[in-house]
GROMACS .gro file of C-alpha atoms in nm:
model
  196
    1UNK     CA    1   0.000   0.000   0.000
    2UNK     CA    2   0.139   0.349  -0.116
    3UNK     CA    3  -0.055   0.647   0.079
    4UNK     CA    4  -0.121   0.965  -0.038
    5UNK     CA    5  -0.215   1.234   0.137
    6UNK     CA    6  -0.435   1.568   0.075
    7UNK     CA    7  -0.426   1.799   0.358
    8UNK     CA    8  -0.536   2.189   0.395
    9UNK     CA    9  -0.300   2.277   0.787
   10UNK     CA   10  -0.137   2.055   1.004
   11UNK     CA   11  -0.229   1.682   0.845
   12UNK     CA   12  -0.227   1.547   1.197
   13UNK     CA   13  -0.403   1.187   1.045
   14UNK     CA   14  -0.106   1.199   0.747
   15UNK     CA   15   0.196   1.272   1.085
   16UNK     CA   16   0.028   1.006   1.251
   17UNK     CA   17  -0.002   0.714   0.954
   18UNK     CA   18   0.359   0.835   0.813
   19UNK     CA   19   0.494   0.808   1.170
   20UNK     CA   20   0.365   0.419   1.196
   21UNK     CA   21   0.471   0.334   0.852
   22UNK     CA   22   0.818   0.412   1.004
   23UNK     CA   23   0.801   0.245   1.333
   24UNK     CA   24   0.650  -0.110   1.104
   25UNK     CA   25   0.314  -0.040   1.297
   26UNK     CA   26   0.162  -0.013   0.945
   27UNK     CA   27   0.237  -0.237   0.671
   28UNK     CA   28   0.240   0.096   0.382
   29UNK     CA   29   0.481   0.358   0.244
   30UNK     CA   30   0.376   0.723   0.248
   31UNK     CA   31   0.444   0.861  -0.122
   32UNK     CA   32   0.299   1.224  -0.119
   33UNK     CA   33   0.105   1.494   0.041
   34UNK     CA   34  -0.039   1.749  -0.175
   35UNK     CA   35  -0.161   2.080  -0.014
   36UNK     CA   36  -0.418   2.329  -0.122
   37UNK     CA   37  -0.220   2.564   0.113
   38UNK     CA   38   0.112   2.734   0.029
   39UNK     CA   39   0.161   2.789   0.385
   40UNK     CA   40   0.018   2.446   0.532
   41UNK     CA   41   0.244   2.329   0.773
   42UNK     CA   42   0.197   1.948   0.660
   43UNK     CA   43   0.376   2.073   0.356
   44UNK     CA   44   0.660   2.155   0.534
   45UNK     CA   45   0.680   1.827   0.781
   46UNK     CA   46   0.616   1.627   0.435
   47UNK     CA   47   0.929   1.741   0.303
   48UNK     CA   48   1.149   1.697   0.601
   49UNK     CA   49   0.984   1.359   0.613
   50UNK     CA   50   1.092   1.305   0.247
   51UNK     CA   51   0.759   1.235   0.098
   52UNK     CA   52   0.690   1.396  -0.221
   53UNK     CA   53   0.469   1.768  -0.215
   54UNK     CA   54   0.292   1.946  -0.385
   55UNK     CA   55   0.097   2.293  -0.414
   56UNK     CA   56  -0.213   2.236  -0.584
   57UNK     CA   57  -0.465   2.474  -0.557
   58UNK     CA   58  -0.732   2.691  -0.707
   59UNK     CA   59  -0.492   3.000  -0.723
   60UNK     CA   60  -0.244   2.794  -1.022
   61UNK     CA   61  -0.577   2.594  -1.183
   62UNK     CA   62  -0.837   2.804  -1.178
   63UNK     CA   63  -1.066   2.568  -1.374
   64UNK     CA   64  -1.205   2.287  -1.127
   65UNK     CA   65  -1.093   1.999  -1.379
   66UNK     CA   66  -0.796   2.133  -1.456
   67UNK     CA   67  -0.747   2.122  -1.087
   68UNK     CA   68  -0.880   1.751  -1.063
   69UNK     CA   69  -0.619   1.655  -1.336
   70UNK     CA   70  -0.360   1.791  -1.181
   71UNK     CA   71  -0.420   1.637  -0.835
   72UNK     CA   72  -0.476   1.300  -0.985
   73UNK     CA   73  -0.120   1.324  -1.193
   74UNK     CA   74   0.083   1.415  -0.886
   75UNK     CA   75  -0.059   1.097  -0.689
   76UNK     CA   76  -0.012   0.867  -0.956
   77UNK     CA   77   0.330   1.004  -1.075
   78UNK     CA   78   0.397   0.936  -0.676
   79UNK     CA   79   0.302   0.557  -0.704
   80UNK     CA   80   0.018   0.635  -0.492
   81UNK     CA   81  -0.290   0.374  -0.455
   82UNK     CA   82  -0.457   0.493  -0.156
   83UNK     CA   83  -0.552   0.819  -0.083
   84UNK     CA   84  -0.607   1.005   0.312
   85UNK     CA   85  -0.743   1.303   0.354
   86UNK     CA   86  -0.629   1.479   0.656
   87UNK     CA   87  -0.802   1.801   0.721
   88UNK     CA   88  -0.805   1.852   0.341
   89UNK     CA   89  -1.089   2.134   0.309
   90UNK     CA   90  -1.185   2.073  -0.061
   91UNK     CA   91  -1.417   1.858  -0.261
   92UNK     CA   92  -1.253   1.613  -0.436
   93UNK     CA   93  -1.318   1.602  -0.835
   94UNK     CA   94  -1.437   1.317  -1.020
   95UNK     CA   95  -1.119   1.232  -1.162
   96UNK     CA   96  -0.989   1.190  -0.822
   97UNK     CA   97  -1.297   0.983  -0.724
   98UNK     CA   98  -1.337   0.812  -0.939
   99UNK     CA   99  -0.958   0.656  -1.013
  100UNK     CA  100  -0.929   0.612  -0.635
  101UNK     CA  101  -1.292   0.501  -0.560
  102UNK     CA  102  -1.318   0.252  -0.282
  103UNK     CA  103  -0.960   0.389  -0.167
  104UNK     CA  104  -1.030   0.736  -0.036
  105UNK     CA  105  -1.046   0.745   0.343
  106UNK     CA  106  -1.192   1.054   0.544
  107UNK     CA  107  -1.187   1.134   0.948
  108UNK     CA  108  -1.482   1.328   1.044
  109UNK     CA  109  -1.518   1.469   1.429
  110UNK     CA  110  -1.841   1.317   1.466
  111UNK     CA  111  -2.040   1.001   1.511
  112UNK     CA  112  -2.157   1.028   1.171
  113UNK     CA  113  -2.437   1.047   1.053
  114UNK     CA  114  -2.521   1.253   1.305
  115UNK     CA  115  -2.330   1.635   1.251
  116UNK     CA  116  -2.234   1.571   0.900
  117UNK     CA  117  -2.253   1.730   0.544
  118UNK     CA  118  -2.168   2.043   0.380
  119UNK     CA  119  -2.048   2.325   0.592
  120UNK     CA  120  -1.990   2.108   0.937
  121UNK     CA  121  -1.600   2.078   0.986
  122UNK     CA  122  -1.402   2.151   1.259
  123UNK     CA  123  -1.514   2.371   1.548
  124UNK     CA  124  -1.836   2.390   1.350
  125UNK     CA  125  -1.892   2.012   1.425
  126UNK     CA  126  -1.758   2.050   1.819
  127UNK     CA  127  -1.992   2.364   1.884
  128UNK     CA  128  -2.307   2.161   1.679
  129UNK     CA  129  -2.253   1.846   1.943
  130UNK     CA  130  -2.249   2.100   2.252
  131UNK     CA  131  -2.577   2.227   2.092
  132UNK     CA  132  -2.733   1.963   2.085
  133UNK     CA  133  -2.729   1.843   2.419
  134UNK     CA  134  -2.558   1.510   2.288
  135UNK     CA  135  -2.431   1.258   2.569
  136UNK     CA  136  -2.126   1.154   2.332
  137UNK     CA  137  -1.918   1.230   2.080
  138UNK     CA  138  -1.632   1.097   1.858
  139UNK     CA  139  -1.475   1.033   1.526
  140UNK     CA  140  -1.571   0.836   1.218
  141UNK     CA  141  -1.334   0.741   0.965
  142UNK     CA  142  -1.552   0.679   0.660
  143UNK     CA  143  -1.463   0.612   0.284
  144UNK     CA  144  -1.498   0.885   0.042
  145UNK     CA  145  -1.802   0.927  -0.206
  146UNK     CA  146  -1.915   1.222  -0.393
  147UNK     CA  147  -2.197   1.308  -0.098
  148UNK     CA  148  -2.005   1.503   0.175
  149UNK     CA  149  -1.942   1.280   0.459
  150UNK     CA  150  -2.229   0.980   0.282
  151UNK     CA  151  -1.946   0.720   0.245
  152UNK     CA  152  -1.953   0.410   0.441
  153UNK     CA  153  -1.821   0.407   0.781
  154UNK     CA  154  -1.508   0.183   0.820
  155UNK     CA  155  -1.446   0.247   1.218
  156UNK     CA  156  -1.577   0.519   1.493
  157UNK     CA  157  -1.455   0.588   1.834
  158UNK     CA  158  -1.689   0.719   2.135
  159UNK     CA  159  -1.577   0.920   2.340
  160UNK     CA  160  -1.866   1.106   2.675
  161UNK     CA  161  -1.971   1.482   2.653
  162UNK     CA  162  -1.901   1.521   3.021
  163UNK     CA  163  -2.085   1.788   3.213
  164UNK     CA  164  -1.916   2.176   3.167
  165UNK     CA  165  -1.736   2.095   2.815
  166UNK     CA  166  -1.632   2.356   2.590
  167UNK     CA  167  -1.564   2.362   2.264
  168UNK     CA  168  -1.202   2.325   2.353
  169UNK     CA  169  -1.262   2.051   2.603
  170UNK     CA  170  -1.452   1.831   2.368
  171UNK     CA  171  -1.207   1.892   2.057
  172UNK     CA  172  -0.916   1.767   2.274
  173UNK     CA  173  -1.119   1.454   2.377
  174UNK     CA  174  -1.218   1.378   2.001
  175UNK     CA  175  -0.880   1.455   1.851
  176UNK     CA  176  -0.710   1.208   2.137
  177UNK     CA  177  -0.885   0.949   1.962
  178UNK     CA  178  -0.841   1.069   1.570
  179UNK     CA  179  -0.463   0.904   1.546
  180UNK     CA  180  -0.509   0.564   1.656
  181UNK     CA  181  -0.881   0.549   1.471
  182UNK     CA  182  -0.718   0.614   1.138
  183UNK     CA  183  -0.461   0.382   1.173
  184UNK     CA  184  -0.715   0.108   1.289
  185UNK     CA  185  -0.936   0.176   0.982
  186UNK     CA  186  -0.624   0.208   0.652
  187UNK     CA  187  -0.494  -0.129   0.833
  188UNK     CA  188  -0.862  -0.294   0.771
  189UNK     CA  189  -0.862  -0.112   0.470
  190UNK     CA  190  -0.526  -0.299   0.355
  191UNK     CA  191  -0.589  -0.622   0.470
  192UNK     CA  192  -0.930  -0.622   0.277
  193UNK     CA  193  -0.764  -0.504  -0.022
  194UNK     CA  194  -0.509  -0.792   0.039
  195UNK     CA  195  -0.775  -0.991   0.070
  196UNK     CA  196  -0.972  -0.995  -0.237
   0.00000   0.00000   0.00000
């Protein structure tokens, strides 16, 4: 398995899959990360890392399938036959989809269905559970499809809304969990590849 990587800040999911391909905790070789953010600091960890990078973003291909083409060359110039996206704040095209369909993994901060869609990411997602009075919380790492956050779920972690949680509190608790959840659900993803 050869990851790639689309990421739009930090790429905490891409840090934390790269940094168990190294210690043989995960049985795959990150190729690339490609950024829609000049200044995304995954970009510059990717590189130190020596993975491949890439810039891609509206600003250089204005036209959204110019864009798509462009994002689909780098990954498969990279060798790349599985696809992460870690915080990457974009829709993906349906070149993208489509090439890599059944092999694009997502982590939402949510126990999706519930808190999903367009327009609920990050904070957004954290200050919608608080809202709603919810007794729990979590991640879901789901495959990709062209619905926002529709794809079927591959793993979810729980974790309590506990009495006097802020948006901060909560987002620490769910993001304790986002690492090891990812890595759980591309290792199920590989062996059921492997399997068929």
């Amino acid at each position: 398995m050869r990851l790639g990587f689309l990421a739009s800040h930090g790429g905490s999911a891409a840090q934390h899959l790269t940094a168990a391909c190294r210690a043989g905790e995960l049985a795959a070789t990150p190729a690339v990360l490609i950024s829609n953010n000049s200044r995304s600091p995954a970009l510059a960890w990717a590189r130190d890392a020596g993975l491949s990078t890439a810039h891609l973003s509206s600003a250089g291909y204005p036209a959204p399938d110019d864009l798509d083409r462009a994002i689909l060359e780098a990954l498969t110039a990279a060798g790349a036959d599985t696809l992460v996206l870690s915080g990457y704040m974009r829709e993906l095209g349906p070149r993208v989809l489509g090439h890599y369909a059944g092999r694009v993994v997502n982590i939402h901060p949510s126990l999706l269905p519930r808190h999903g869609g367009r327009g609920m990411y990050g904070d957004r997602v954290h200050e919608a559970v608080l809202a709603s009075g919810d007794a729990e919380s979590g991640a879901t790492v789901h495959l990709v499809t062209q619905g926002i956050d529709e794809g079927p779920v591959l793993a979810q972690a729980r974790v309590p809304v506990l009495p006097g949680d802020t948006l901060e509190t909560l987002k620490a608790r769910v993001q304790a969990v986002e690492g090891d959840l990812m890595l759980r659900a591309v290792r199920g993803l590989a062996t059921s590849v492997t399997a068929t």
